[in-house]
Structures are given as C-alpha cells and as structure tokens.
XYZ file of C-alpha atoms in Angstrom:
130
model
C 36.384 27.071 -0.119
C 34.003 25.462 2.359
C 31.050 27.238 0.724
C 31.998 25.806 -2.671
C 32.210 22.262 -1.292
C 28.805 22.618 0.387
C 27.302 24.110 -2.781
C 28.769 21.298 -4.885
C 27.414 18.706 -2.442
C 23.938 20.254 -2.501
C 23.909 20.310 -6.301
C 24.293 16.493 -6.367
C 21.626 15.931 -3.692
C 18.698 15.500 -6.140
C 20.557 12.634 -7.796
C 20.751 10.774 -4.487
C 17.128 11.239 -3.423
C 14.345 8.941 -4.587
C 10.825 10.037 -5.393
C 8.056 9.071 -3.021
C 4.944 7.008 -3.360
C 2.389 7.917 -0.717
C -0.353 5.491 0.376
C -3.479 6.663 2.189
C -6.196 4.207 3.250
C -9.763 5.525 3.229
C -11.340 4.209 6.415
C -14.804 2.651 6.193
C -17.557 3.903 8.473
C -17.981 2.207 11.841
C -20.228 -0.822 11.909
C -20.289 -3.737 9.515
C -17.210 -3.734 7.281
C -16.919 -5.703 4.049
C -13.556 -7.046 2.881
C -13.939 -5.006 -0.326
C -13.970 -1.785 1.727
C -10.411 -2.487 2.908
C -9.169 -1.714 -0.623
C -10.368 1.911 -0.800
C -6.946 3.525 -1.181
C -5.398 6.710 -2.514
C -1.914 6.464 -4.030
C 0.133 9.557 -4.867
C 3.073 9.034 -7.236
C 5.479 11.966 -7.048
C 7.720 10.437 -9.695
C 7.380 11.101 -13.435
C 7.660 7.374 -14.263
C 4.768 4.925 -14.391
C 5.134 2.369 -11.601
C 4.159 -1.305 -11.949
C 3.220 -2.434 -8.425
C 1.288 -4.953 -6.358
C -0.259 -4.203 -2.969
C -0.081 -6.540 0.007
C -2.259 -6.213 3.087
C -2.104 -7.822 6.520
C -5.136 -7.507 8.787
C -4.242 -7.942 12.456
C -6.398 -8.348 15.519
C -5.808 -5.131 17.490
C -5.872 -6.918 20.856
C -3.726 -10.004 20.225
C -1.646 -8.728 17.285
C -2.305 -11.983 15.400
C -2.515 -11.684 11.604
C -6.028 -12.906 10.811
C -6.061 -12.167 7.071
C -3.400 -11.616 4.405
C -4.050 -10.523 0.846
C -2.119 -9.731 -2.314
C -3.407 -7.935 -5.410
C -2.768 -8.241 -9.108
C -0.530 -5.847 -11.036
C -1.429 -2.167 -10.969
C 0.039 0.662 -13.048
C 0.371 3.988 -11.222
C 1.058 7.119 -13.261
C 2.234 10.475 -11.965
C -0.225 12.175 -9.642
C -3.117 11.011 -7.497
C -4.886 7.708 -8.140
C -7.981 6.616 -6.238
C -8.186 2.829 -6.053
C -11.139 0.546 -5.360
C -11.380 -3.237 -5.232
C -12.316 -3.465 -8.938
C -8.951 -1.906 -9.904
C -6.939 -4.539 -8.046
C -8.287 -7.841 -9.372
C -7.347 -10.612 -8.880
C -6.991 -10.443 -5.107
C -5.670 -13.556 -3.382
C -6.776 -13.929 0.251
C -5.082 -16.119 2.867
C -7.406 -16.743 5.828
C -5.770 -17.494 9.166
C -9.128 -17.413 10.959
C -12.075 -19.305 9.375
C -14.650 -16.616 10.325
C -13.052 -14.195 7.854
C -13.870 -16.286 4.781
C -17.271 -14.582 4.561
C -17.853 -11.183 2.948
C -18.234 -9.208 6.216
C -15.543 -8.998 8.891
C -16.548 -10.234 12.351
C -17.111 -7.515 14.939
C -13.861 -6.438 16.569
C -10.928 -4.067 16.298
C -8.429 -4.601 13.489
C -5.250 -2.994 12.203
C -4.687 -3.016 8.434
C -1.059 -2.814 7.245
C -0.421 -2.149 3.541
C 2.755 -2.490 1.486
C 3.198 -1.296 -2.095
C 5.817 -3.449 -3.796
C 7.407 -2.743 -7.182
C 7.223 -5.529 -9.770
C 10.290 -4.128 -11.551
C 12.735 -3.033 -8.834
C 13.251 -5.609 -6.087
C 14.631 -3.368 -3.346
C 11.838 -3.444 -0.782
C 8.450 -1.781 -0.378
C 7.842 1.568 -2.075
C 5.274 2.588 0.546
C 3.891 1.218 3.796
C-alpha cells in the first residue's frame, strides 16, 4: 500500500515542478571594460514555451557593496534551447547612474560585482533566473 502511495505521488511530481531558465554571464577579459561587454550573456530555456522577458542588472562596488549602476533592457523573446545574447539584442537599455564616473563608455578601474535578474513580462511571480 505504501509503495502505491509513493508511486502515485511520484507520478504527479512533474506537474508540480517548473522548468528552469539558466543565465550565464560571459566575463570580459581583465583590463578596460566597456558597459556593452556586461551584456554578453548565455540563456538556456529548458521549457518548450517561448518566454517574453526583460533583464535587469545591478553593478556593485566589490569593496563597499554600493550599487553604482543599474540597468534594465527591452523585451526579449527566448525560445527553447541555448541563446547567446549581446548588447544589440537587448535594445533599448535604460541605465541609472548612481556614480557620475560611470556615465562614460568605459568602467573606471576597480572591482565590481554584476547581479542579473531575468523577469517574465507575462507571469508576475518573481525572477525566472538570477
């Protein structure tokens, strides 16, 4: 009897699980970094549906933890499988500068932490990937 209950429970498990969206940032080489290089991303959609998403990024100073730059992209459609993304795929990108030095094309020398969130434009239940 216990085996049947466990088997029945496991048969409904796929209905409860959600598919994943995996985000992988491609790190630029050390040295001078352009803001456009922060958008070299790889997204993997393991779901059969096409996702309508936007991507948000926060760039933090690694020492102080202060958010020095925030950005949000335009709409992006992600089909099943792997999608390599560059800055041209994400236009328009809206930047919010918390430090005036970042308004130029190159980032000032320093250590930064980039945090990305992929947010669905259809389902408002939180980020799909971070």
